């Protein structure tokens, strides 16, 4: 195995870890107001991820560092071409982290309510934009002979990219609902359970459409395997949730997320950033 291929696989593994772990963090933040009917309920939701949310973000930092170290041209093109969405993600993560820390600093309903809004927005924005970004990485973007991105923000807001955003948001929402069903009791658990019952089929249809679209457009023979495993895992998760087997449902959602990432990276290889301008301008594991 070539060293560049090893790094490509390692980066894929890091993104799997990030989306699996940070995915349920995002899901809890996205559900903060739908499930938290009172300040006490919202405190319960936040406490479920309190010990882990900041540690889970380390996977993102490591993935970015590995990309910079192994594929500097990919890193440069990605961060210049996707500057605005990545900047929005960064701001959202910063405000979300500050909100977790500052929410309880002042005993004021208004103070906590404002920070709760920051947590919700800081969870929804990355959940959607990560899907938009990865969909466009796989689909390809306009890149010239110098490796420079020549599009704009609206280039990224294509139907496939928007479906990618819907897919990650629905998967993370389901992942978070399953996590809350597993970690809470009483009315909060019941509300999380009802959300998971609705979000499961939505994630299955949206994610299935996205992965099949990608598979038919640019997938390889073997990448059908993770696509089918992801779909099967979501079906198992839906059944498990309806039978109150929250642990199985949460694990199944995690498997679906991991398989989706494997499918996308598998269909991308050996490219790391395809060019829609000219295939000869694409960045690959050997020239990035």
PDB file of C-alpha atoms in Angstrom:
ATOM      1  CA  UNK A   1       0.000   0.000   0.000  1.00  0.00           C
ATOM      2  CA  UNK A   2       1.325   3.423  -0.969  1.00  0.00           C
ATOM      3  CA  UNK A   3       1.869   5.896   1.843  1.00  0.00           C
ATOM      4  CA  UNK A   4      -0.574   8.372   0.270  1.00  0.00           C
ATOM      5  CA  UNK A   5      -3.273   5.687   0.190  1.00  0.00           C
ATOM      6  CA  UNK A   6      -2.628   4.950   3.847  1.00  0.00           C
ATOM      7  CA  UNK A   7      -3.097   8.626   4.701  1.00  0.00           C
ATOM      8  CA  UNK A   8      -6.269   8.770   2.634  1.00  0.00           C
ATOM      9  CA  UNK A   9      -7.686   5.824   4.599  1.00  0.00           C
ATOM     10  CA  UNK A  10      -6.550   7.364   7.885  1.00  0.00           C
ATOM     11  CA  UNK A  11      -8.318  10.629   7.068  1.00  0.00           C
ATOM     12  CA  UNK A  12     -11.487   8.692   6.244  1.00  0.00           C
ATOM     13  CA  UNK A  13     -11.258   6.913   9.619  1.00  0.00           C
ATOM     14  CA  UNK A  14     -10.852  10.255  11.401  1.00  0.00           C
ATOM     15  CA  UNK A  15     -13.971  11.626   9.717  1.00  0.00           C
ATOM     16  CA  UNK A  16     -15.883   8.489  10.671  1.00  0.00           C
ATOM     17  CA  UNK A  17     -14.874   9.027  14.288  1.00  0.00           C
ATOM     18  CA  UNK A  18     -15.819  12.689  14.145  1.00  0.00           C
ATOM     19  CA  UNK A  19     -19.232  12.186  12.573  1.00  0.00           C
ATOM     20  CA  UNK A  20     -20.068   9.230  14.814  1.00  0.00           C
ATOM     21  CA  UNK A  21     -19.146  11.026  18.047  1.00  0.00           C
ATOM     22  CA  UNK A  22     -19.868  14.644  17.248  1.00  0.00           C
ATOM     23  CA  UNK A  23     -22.969  13.570  15.326  1.00  0.00           C
ATOM     24  CA  UNK A  24     -24.939  12.770  18.453  1.00  0.00           C
ATOM     25  CA  UNK A  25     -23.614  15.966  20.073  1.00  0.00           C
ATOM     26  CA  UNK A  26     -25.043  17.926  17.158  1.00  0.00           C
ATOM     27  CA  UNK A  27     -28.268  15.936  17.391  1.00  0.00           C
ATOM     28  CA  UNK A  28     -28.722  16.780  21.058  1.00  0.00           C
ATOM     29  CA  UNK A  29     -28.137  20.474  20.340  1.00  0.00           C
ATOM     30  CA  UNK A  30     -30.567  20.375  17.429  1.00  0.00           C
ATOM     31  CA  UNK A  31     -33.203  18.861  19.712  1.00  0.00           C
ATOM     32  CA  UNK A  32     -32.568  21.223  22.613  1.00  0.00           C
ATOM     33  CA  UNK A  33     -35.759  23.225  22.073  1.00  0.00           C
ATOM     34  CA  UNK A  34     -38.046  20.580  20.519  1.00  0.00           C
ATOM     35  CA  UNK A  35     -37.427  18.245  23.477  1.00  0.00           C
ATOM     36  CA  UNK A  36     -36.612  20.765  26.210  1.00  0.00           C
ATOM     37  CA  UNK A  37     -39.944  22.198  27.274  1.00  0.00           C
ATOM     38  CA  UNK A  38     -38.405  23.792  30.357  1.00  0.00           C
ATOM     39  CA  UNK A  39     -35.063  25.040  31.582  1.00  0.00           C
ATOM     40  CA  UNK A  40     -34.667  21.865  33.645  1.00  0.00           C
ATOM     41  CA  UNK A  41     -35.314  19.667  30.584  1.00  0.00           C
ATOM     42  CA  UNK A  42     -32.742  21.565  28.555  1.00  0.00           C
ATOM     43  CA  UNK A  43     -30.236  21.210  31.383  1.00  0.00           C
ATOM     44  CA  UNK A  44     -30.854  17.450  31.333  1.00  0.00           C
ATOM     45  CA  UNK A  45     -30.210  17.322  27.584  1.00  0.00           C
ATOM     46  CA  UNK A  46     -26.993  19.325  27.872  1.00  0.00           C
ATOM     47  CA  UNK A  47     -25.770  17.174  30.756  1.00  0.00           C
ATOM     48  CA  UNK A  48     -25.932  14.043  28.572  1.00  0.00           C
ATOM     49  CA  UNK A  49     -23.141  15.382  26.352  1.00  0.00           C
ATOM     50  CA  UNK A  50     -21.432  17.607  28.928  1.00  0.00           C
ATOM     51  CA  UNK A  51     -18.521  15.225  29.646  1.00  0.00           C
ATOM     52  CA  UNK A  52     -17.770  14.417  25.991  1.00  0.00           C
ATOM     53  CA  UNK A  53     -18.659  17.182  23.549  1.00  0.00           C
ATOM     54  CA  UNK A  54     -15.319  18.995  23.664  1.00  0.00           C
ATOM     55  CA  UNK A  55     -13.322  15.766  23.445  1.00  0.00           C
ATOM     56  CA  UNK A  56     -15.310  14.658  20.401  1.00  0.00           C
ATOM     57  CA  UNK A  57     -14.200  17.762  18.509  1.00  0.00           C
ATOM     58  CA  UNK A  58     -10.576  16.621  18.691  1.00  0.00           C
ATOM     59  CA  UNK A  59     -11.335  14.244  15.825  1.00  0.00           C
ATOM     60  CA  UNK A  60     -12.028  17.245  13.582  1.00  0.00           C
ATOM     61  CA  UNK A  61      -8.765  18.944  14.526  1.00  0.00           C
ATOM     62  CA  UNK A  62      -6.835  15.734  13.868  1.00  0.00           C
ATOM     63  CA  UNK A  63      -8.552  15.204  10.511  1.00  0.00           C
ATOM     64  CA  UNK A  64      -7.698  18.744   9.442  1.00  0.00           C
ATOM     65  CA  UNK A  65      -4.103  18.364  10.603  1.00  0.00           C
ATOM     66  CA  UNK A  66      -3.712  15.051   8.790  1.00  0.00           C
ATOM     67  CA  UNK A  67      -5.073  16.564   5.580  1.00  0.00           C
ATOM     68  CA  UNK A  68      -2.639  19.474   5.831  1.00  0.00           C
ATOM     69  CA  UNK A  69       0.300  17.144   6.508  1.00  0.00           C
ATOM     70  CA  UNK A  70      -0.436  14.518   3.858  1.00  0.00           C
ATOM     71  CA  UNK A  71      -2.222  16.466   1.093  1.00  0.00           C
ATOM     72  CA  UNK A  72      -1.298  20.173   1.295  1.00  0.00           C
ATOM     73  CA  UNK A  73      -2.726  21.026  -2.145  1.00  0.00           C
ATOM     74  CA  UNK A  74      -6.033  19.377  -1.241  1.00  0.00           C
ATOM     75  CA  UNK A  75      -6.045  21.325   2.014  1.00  0.00           C
ATOM     76  CA  UNK A  76      -5.275  24.611   0.229  1.00  0.00           C
ATOM     77  CA  UNK A  77      -7.898  24.156  -2.492  1.00  0.00           C
ATOM     78  CA  UNK A  78     -10.508  22.949  -0.024  1.00  0.00           C
ATOM     79  CA  UNK A  79     -10.074  25.788   2.451  1.00  0.00           C
ATOM     80  CA  UNK A  80      -9.911  28.462  -0.243  1.00  0.00           C
ATOM     81  CA  UNK A  81     -12.830  27.185  -2.313  1.00  0.00           C
ATOM     82  CA  UNK A  82     -15.025  26.292   0.663  1.00  0.00           C
ATOM     83  CA  UNK A  83     -13.944  29.316   2.677  1.00  0.00           C
ATOM     84  CA  UNK A  84     -17.381  30.729   3.515  1.00  0.00           C
ATOM     85  CA  UNK A  85     -19.110  27.478   4.559  1.00  0.00           C
ATOM     86  CA  UNK A  86     -16.070  26.393   6.568  1.00  0.00           C
ATOM     87  CA  UNK A  87     -15.929  29.823   8.204  1.00  0.00           C
ATOM     88  CA  UNK A  88     -19.606  29.528   9.139  1.00  0.00           C
ATOM     89  CA  UNK A  89     -18.937  26.088  10.591  1.00  0.00           C
ATOM     90  CA  UNK A  90     -16.011  27.459  12.585  1.00  0.00           C
ATOM     91  CA  UNK A  91     -18.048  30.356  13.993  1.00  0.00           C
ATOM     92  CA  UNK A  92     -20.910  27.999  14.820  1.00  0.00           C
ATOM     93  CA  UNK A  93     -18.588  25.633  16.684  1.00  0.00           C
ATOM     94  CA  UNK A  94     -17.012  28.521  18.579  1.00  0.00           C
ATOM     95  CA  UNK A  95     -20.352  30.007  19.667  1.00  0.00           C
ATOM     96  CA  UNK A  96     -21.631  26.547  20.554  1.00  0.00           C
ATOM     97  CA  UNK A  97     -18.601  25.833  22.731  1.00  0.00           C
ATOM     98  CA  UNK A  98     -18.840  29.210  24.446  1.00  0.00           C
ATOM     99  CA  UNK A  99     -22.554  28.633  25.038  1.00  0.00           C
ATOM    100  CA  UNK A 100     -21.912  25.330  26.802  1.00  0.00           C
ATOM    101  CA  UNK A 101     -19.436  27.015  29.135  1.00  0.00           C
ATOM    102  CA  UNK A 102     -21.302  30.273  29.791  1.00  0.00           C
ATOM    103  CA  UNK A 103     -24.906  29.061  29.979  1.00  0.00           C
ATOM    104  CA  UNK A 104     -24.800  28.501  33.724  1.00  0.00           C
ATOM    105  CA  UNK A 105     -22.623  31.479  34.683  1.00  0.00           C
ATOM    106  CA  UNK A 106     -25.555  33.767  35.545  1.00  0.00           C
ATOM    107  CA  UNK A 107     -28.785  32.753  37.241  1.00  0.00           C
ATOM    108  CA  UNK A 108     -31.060  34.372  34.669  1.00  0.00           C
ATOM    109  CA  UNK A 109     -33.749  32.795  32.493  1.00  0.00           C
ATOM    110  CA  UNK A 110     -33.076  35.244  29.673  1.00  0.00           C
ATOM    111  CA  UNK A 111     -29.319  34.609  29.870  1.00  0.00           C
ATOM    112  CA  UNK A 112     -29.755  30.839  29.616  1.00  0.00           C
ATOM    113  CA  UNK A 113     -32.367  31.171  26.869  1.00  0.00           C
ATOM    114  CA  UNK A 114     -30.000  33.193  24.670  1.00  0.00           C
ATOM    115  CA  UNK A 115     -27.170  30.707  25.128  1.00  0.00           C
ATOM    116  CA  UNK A 116     -29.568  27.831  24.417  1.00  0.00           C
ATOM    117  CA  UNK A 117     -30.345  29.467  21.087  1.00  0.00           C
ATOM    118  CA  UNK A 118     -26.607  29.663  20.400  1.00  0.00           C
ATOM    119  CA  UNK A 119     -26.274  25.938  21.141  1.00  0.00           C
ATOM    120  CA  UNK A 120     -29.125  25.094  18.781  1.00  0.00           C
ATOM    121  CA  UNK A 121     -27.844  27.283  15.940  1.00  0.00           C
ATOM    122  CA  UNK A 122     -24.286  26.107  16.561  1.00  0.00           C
ATOM    123  CA  UNK A 123     -25.486  22.536  16.137  1.00  0.00           C
ATOM    124  CA  UNK A 124     -27.764  22.968  13.113  1.00  0.00           C
ATOM    125  CA  UNK A 125     -25.306  24.960  11.008  1.00  0.00           C
ATOM    126  CA  UNK A 126     -22.429  22.414  11.046  1.00  0.00           C
ATOM    127  CA  UNK A 127     -24.863  19.492  10.740  1.00  0.00           C
ATOM    128  CA  UNK A 128     -26.130  20.892   7.440  1.00  0.00           C
ATOM    129  CA  UNK A 129     -22.958  22.448   6.049  1.00  0.00           C
ATOM    130  CA  UNK A 130     -20.751  19.402   6.604  1.00  0.00           C
ATOM    131  CA  UNK A 131     -23.083  17.471   4.325  1.00  0.00           C
ATOM    132  CA  UNK A 132     -23.042  20.233   1.717  1.00  0.00           C
ATOM    133  CA  UNK A 133     -19.236  20.334   1.830  1.00  0.00           C
ATOM    134  CA  UNK A 134     -18.676  16.594   1.542  1.00  0.00           C
ATOM    135  CA  UNK A 135     -21.266  16.230  -1.207  1.00  0.00           C
ATOM    136  CA  UNK A 136     -19.397  18.828  -3.269  1.00  0.00           C
ATOM    137  CA  UNK A 137     -16.011  17.268  -2.526  1.00  0.00           C
ATOM    138  CA  UNK A 138     -17.254  13.989  -3.954  1.00  0.00           C
ATOM    139  CA  UNK A 139     -19.245  15.552  -6.800  1.00  0.00           C
ATOM    140  CA  UNK A 140     -16.394  17.809  -7.833  1.00  0.00           C
ATOM    141  CA  UNK A 141     -16.023  21.580  -8.111  1.00  0.00           C
ATOM    142  CA  UNK A 142     -14.556  23.959 -10.719  1.00  0.00           C
ATOM    143  CA  UNK A 143     -10.755  23.797 -10.422  1.00  0.00           C
ATOM    144  CA  UNK A 144      -8.343  25.303 -12.935  1.00  0.00           C
ATOM    145  CA  UNK A 145      -4.939  24.094 -14.051  1.00  0.00           C
ATOM    146  CA  UNK A 146      -3.287  25.809 -11.082  1.00  0.00           C
ATOM    147  CA  UNK A 147      -5.458  23.914  -8.602  1.00  0.00           C
ATOM    148  CA  UNK A 148      -7.497  27.018  -7.754  1.00  0.00           C
ATOM    149  CA  UNK A 149     -11.231  26.904  -7.074  1.00  0.00           C
ATOM    150  CA  UNK A 150     -13.004  29.086  -9.668  1.00  0.00           C
ATOM    151  CA  UNK A 151     -16.594  28.853  -8.440  1.00  0.00           C
ATOM    152  CA  UNK A 152     -18.506  30.695  -5.715  1.00  0.00           C
ATOM    153  CA  UNK A 153     -20.889  29.948  -2.878  1.00  0.00           C
ATOM    154  CA  UNK A 154     -23.783  29.274  -5.249  1.00  0.00           C
ATOM    155  CA  UNK A 155     -21.657  26.660  -7.010  1.00  0.00           C
ATOM    156  CA  UNK A 156     -21.829  24.617  -3.809  1.00  0.00           C
ATOM    157  CA  UNK A 157     -25.598  25.064  -3.408  1.00  0.00           C
ATOM    158  CA  UNK A 158     -26.467  22.545  -6.119  1.00  0.00           C
ATOM    159  CA  UNK A 159     -29.170  19.870  -5.703  1.00  0.00           C
ATOM    160  CA  UNK A 160     -26.665  17.150  -4.789  1.00  0.00           C
ATOM    161  CA  UNK A 161     -24.953  19.391  -2.251  1.00  0.00           C
ATOM    162  CA  UNK A 162     -28.239  20.433  -0.649  1.00  0.00           C
ATOM    163  CA  UNK A 163     -29.331  16.799  -0.449  1.00  0.00           C
ATOM    164  CA  UNK A 164     -26.028  16.045   1.253  1.00  0.00           C
ATOM    165  CA  UNK A 165     -26.805  18.714   3.840  1.00  0.00           C
ATOM    166  CA  UNK A 166     -30.252  17.255   4.409  1.00  0.00           C
ATOM    167  CA  UNK A 167     -28.733  13.783   4.788  1.00  0.00           C
ATOM    168  CA  UNK A 168     -26.200  14.720   7.457  1.00  0.00           C
ATOM    169  CA  UNK A 169     -28.727  16.848   9.346  1.00  0.00           C
ATOM    170  CA  UNK A 170     -31.330  14.063   9.407  1.00  0.00           C
ATOM    171  CA  UNK A 171     -28.763  11.413  10.374  1.00  0.00           C
ATOM    172  CA  UNK A 172     -27.341  13.525  13.203  1.00  0.00           C
ATOM    173  CA  UNK A 173     -30.837  14.381  14.410  1.00  0.00           C
ATOM    174  CA  UNK A 174     -31.716  10.687  14.511  1.00  0.00           C
ATOM    175  CA  UNK A 175     -28.386   9.835  16.136  1.00  0.00           C
ATOM    176  CA  UNK A 176     -28.982  12.436  18.831  1.00  0.00           C
ATOM    177  CA  UNK A 177     -32.558  11.283  19.445  1.00  0.00           C
ATOM    178  CA  UNK A 178     -31.397   7.690  19.867  1.00  0.00           C
ATOM    179  CA  UNK A 179     -28.650   8.861  22.215  1.00  0.00           C
ATOM    180  CA  UNK A 180     -31.150  10.778  24.341  1.00  0.00           C
ATOM    181  CA  UNK A 181     -33.511   7.798  24.398  1.00  0.00           C
ATOM    182  CA  UNK A 182     -30.597   5.793  25.756  1.00  0.00           C
ATOM    183  CA  UNK A 183     -29.344   8.338  28.296  1.00  0.00           C
ATOM    184  CA  UNK A 184     -32.486   9.945  29.742  1.00  0.00           C
ATOM    185  CA  UNK A 185     -35.625   8.940  31.615  1.00  0.00           C
ATOM    186  CA  UNK A 186     -39.197  10.110  31.947  1.00  0.00           C
ATOM    187  CA  UNK A 187     -40.838  12.620  29.634  1.00  0.00           C
ATOM    188  CA  UNK A 188     -37.581  13.646  27.965  1.00  0.00           C
ATOM    189  CA  UNK A 189     -36.918  10.054  26.980  1.00  0.00           C
ATOM    190  CA  UNK A 190     -40.455   9.637  25.663  1.00  0.00           C
ATOM    191  CA  UNK A 191     -40.189  12.774  23.558  1.00  0.00           C
ATOM    192  CA  UNK A 192     -36.808  11.658  22.208  1.00  0.00           C
ATOM    193  CA  UNK A 193     -38.311   8.287  21.404  1.00  0.00           C
ATOM    194  CA  UNK A 194     -41.122   9.901  19.392  1.00  0.00           C
ATOM    195  CA  UNK A 195     -38.666  12.090  17.484  1.00  0.00           C
ATOM    196  CA  UNK A 196     -36.537   9.043  16.639  1.00  0.00           C
ATOM    197  CA  UNK A 197     -39.596   7.217  15.297  1.00  0.00           C
ATOM    198  CA  UNK A 198     -40.239  10.099  12.893  1.00  0.00           C
ATOM    199  CA  UNK A 199     -36.619  10.899  12.050  1.00  0.00           C
ATOM    200  CA  UNK A 200     -35.714   7.276  11.263  1.00  0.00           C
ATOM    201  CA  UNK A 201     -37.749   6.922   8.047  1.00  0.00           C
ATOM    202  CA  UNK A 202     -36.820  10.476   6.999  1.00  0.00           C
ATOM    203  CA  UNK A 203     -33.104   9.715   7.355  1.00  0.00           C
ATOM    204  CA  UNK A 204     -33.539   6.409   5.546  1.00  0.00           C
ATOM    205  CA  UNK A 205     -35.248   8.006   2.539  1.00  0.00           C
ATOM    206  CA  UNK A 206     -33.024  11.097   2.397  1.00  0.00           C
ATOM    207  CA  UNK A 207     -29.763   9.290   3.065  1.00  0.00           C
ATOM    208  CA  UNK A 208     -30.677   6.404   0.786  1.00  0.00           C
ATOM    209  CA  UNK A 209     -31.462   8.775  -2.075  1.00  0.00           C
ATOM    210  CA  UNK A 210     -28.204  10.653  -1.561  1.00  0.00           C
ATOM    211  CA  UNK A 211     -25.978   7.561  -1.401  1.00  0.00           C
ATOM    212  CA  UNK A 212     -27.673   5.839  -4.352  1.00  0.00           C
ATOM    213  CA  UNK A 213     -27.412   9.028  -6.419  1.00  0.00           C
ATOM    214  CA  UNK A 214     -23.708   9.210  -5.628  1.00  0.00           C
ATOM    215  CA  UNK A 215     -23.268   5.502  -6.260  1.00  0.00           C
ATOM    216  CA  UNK A 216     -24.908   5.626  -9.685  1.00  0.00           C
ATOM    217  CA  UNK A 217     -22.968   8.741 -10.684  1.00  0.00           C
ATOM    218  CA  UNK A 218     -19.474   7.864  -9.490  1.00  0.00           C
ATOM    219  CA  UNK A 219     -19.489   4.806  -7.265  1.00  0.00           C
ATOM    220  CA  UNK A 220     -17.476   1.637  -7.701  1.00  0.00           C
ATOM    221  CA  UNK A 221     -18.635  -1.947  -7.546  1.00  0.00           C
ATOM    222  CA  UNK A 222     -17.470  -2.548  -3.978  1.00  0.00           C
ATOM    223  CA  UNK A 223     -18.945   0.694  -2.645  1.00  0.00           C
ATOM    224  CA  UNK A 224     -22.420  -0.801  -3.030  1.00  0.00           C
ATOM    225  CA  UNK A 225     -21.560  -2.812   0.090  1.00  0.00           C
ATOM    226  CA  UNK A 226     -21.376   0.138   2.518  1.00  0.00           C
ATOM    227  CA  UNK A 227     -24.433   1.694   0.858  1.00  0.00           C
ATOM    228  CA  UNK A 228     -26.497  -1.448   1.488  1.00  0.00           C
ATOM    229  CA  UNK A 229     -25.072  -1.896   4.993  1.00  0.00           C
ATOM    230  CA  UNK A 230     -25.973   1.724   5.819  1.00  0.00           C
ATOM    231  CA  UNK A 231     -29.532   1.199   4.622  1.00  0.00           C
ATOM    232  CA  UNK A 232     -29.810  -2.078   6.524  1.00  0.00           C
ATOM    233  CA  UNK A 233     -28.441  -0.474   9.688  1.00  0.00           C
ATOM    234  CA  UNK A 234     -31.041   2.293   9.526  1.00  0.00           C
ATOM    235  CA  UNK A 235     -33.813  -0.272   9.108  1.00  0.00           C
ATOM    236  CA  UNK A 236     -32.483  -2.209  12.110  1.00  0.00           C
ATOM    237  CA  UNK A 237     -32.302   1.051  14.080  1.00  0.00           C
ATOM    238  CA  UNK A 238     -35.899   1.951  13.242  1.00  0.00           C
ATOM    239  CA  UNK A 239     -37.132  -1.476  14.341  1.00  0.00           C
ATOM    240  CA  UNK A 240     -34.998  -1.420  17.495  1.00  0.00           C
ATOM    241  CA  UNK A 241     -36.261   2.007  18.499  1.00  0.00           C
ATOM    242  CA  UNK A 242     -39.864   0.918  18.139  1.00  0.00           C
ATOM    243  CA  UNK A 243     -39.090  -2.044  20.398  1.00  0.00           C
ATOM    244  CA  UNK A 244     -37.429   0.228  22.976  1.00  0.00           C
ATOM    245  CA  UNK A 245     -33.973  -1.215  22.301  1.00  0.00           C
ATOM    246  CA  UNK A 246     -32.231   2.141  22.435  1.00  0.00           C
ATOM    247  CA  UNK A 247     -28.705   0.752  22.626  1.00  0.00           C
ATOM    248  CA  UNK A 248     -29.158  -1.207  19.414  1.00  0.00           C
ATOM    249  CA  UNK A 249     -30.830   1.773  17.730  1.00  0.00           C
ATOM    250  CA  UNK A 250     -27.961   4.104  18.669  1.00  0.00           C
ATOM    251  CA  UNK A 251     -25.329   1.613  17.498  1.00  0.00           C
ATOM    252  CA  UNK A 252     -27.210   1.062  14.240  1.00  0.00           C
ATOM    253  CA  UNK A 253     -27.294   4.782  13.503  1.00  0.00           C
ATOM    254  CA  UNK A 254     -23.570   4.949  14.183  1.00  0.00           C
ATOM    255  CA  UNK A 255     -22.955   2.101  11.743  1.00  0.00           C
ATOM    256  CA  UNK A 256     -25.028   3.899   9.105  1.00  0.00           C
ATOM    257  CA  UNK A 257     -22.966   7.068   9.532  1.00  0.00           C
ATOM    258  CA  UNK A 258     -19.700   5.120   9.284  1.00  0.00           C
ATOM    259  CA  UNK A 259     -20.843   3.253   6.174  1.00  0.00           C
ATOM    260  CA  UNK A 260     -21.966   6.476   4.517  1.00  0.00           C
ATOM    261  CA  UNK A 261     -18.513   7.999   5.018  1.00  0.00           C
ATOM    262  CA  UNK A 262     -16.838   4.846   3.674  1.00  0.00           C
ATOM    263  CA  UNK A 263     -19.104   4.947   0.618  1.00  0.00           C
ATOM    264  CA  UNK A 264     -18.246   8.584  -0.098  1.00  0.00           C
ATOM    265  CA  UNK A 265     -14.496   8.200   0.381  1.00  0.00           C
ATOM    266  CA  UNK A 266     -14.528   4.957  -1.606  1.00  0.00           C
ATOM    267  CA  UNK A 267     -16.255   6.592  -4.561  1.00  0.00           C
ATOM    268  CA  UNK A 268     -13.888   9.568  -4.323  1.00  0.00           C
ATOM    269  CA  UNK A 269     -10.606   7.588  -4.437  1.00  0.00           C
ATOM    270  CA  UNK A 270      -8.095   8.046  -6.083  1.00  0.00           C
ATOM    271  CA  UNK A 271      -9.267  11.656  -6.386  1.00  0.00           C
ATOM    272  CA  UNK A 272      -9.322  13.880  -3.346  1.00  0.00           C
ATOM    273  CA  UNK A 273     -10.893  16.863  -5.122  1.00  0.00           C
ATOM    274  CA  UNK A 274     -12.346  16.189  -8.592  1.00  0.00           C
ATOM    275  CA  UNK A 275     -12.435  19.053 -11.073  1.00  0.00           C
ATOM    276  CA  UNK A 276     -15.618  19.670 -13.051  1.00  0.00           C
ATOM    277  CA  UNK A 277     -13.700  22.003 -15.355  1.00  0.00           C
ATOM    278  CA  UNK A 278     -11.399  19.314 -16.719  1.00  0.00           C
ATOM    279  CA  UNK A 279     -10.705  15.866 -15.278  1.00  0.00           C
ATOM    280  CA  UNK A 280      -7.001  16.495 -15.883  1.00  0.00           C
ATOM    281  CA  UNK A 281      -7.120  19.254 -13.259  1.00  0.00           C
ATOM    282  CA  UNK A 282      -8.449  16.967 -10.528  1.00  0.00           C
ATOM    283  CA  UNK A 283      -6.398  16.603  -7.375  1.00  0.00           C
ATOM    284  CA  UNK A 284      -5.540  12.977  -6.613  1.00  0.00           C
ATOM    285  CA  UNK A 285      -3.731  11.143  -3.859  1.00  0.00           C
ATOM    286  CA  UNK A 286      -0.568  11.339  -5.964  1.00  0.00           C
ATOM    287  CA  UNK A 287      -0.607  15.048  -6.863  1.00  0.00           C
ATOM    288  CA  UNK A 288      -2.320  16.649  -3.852  1.00  0.00           C
TER     289      UNK A 288
END
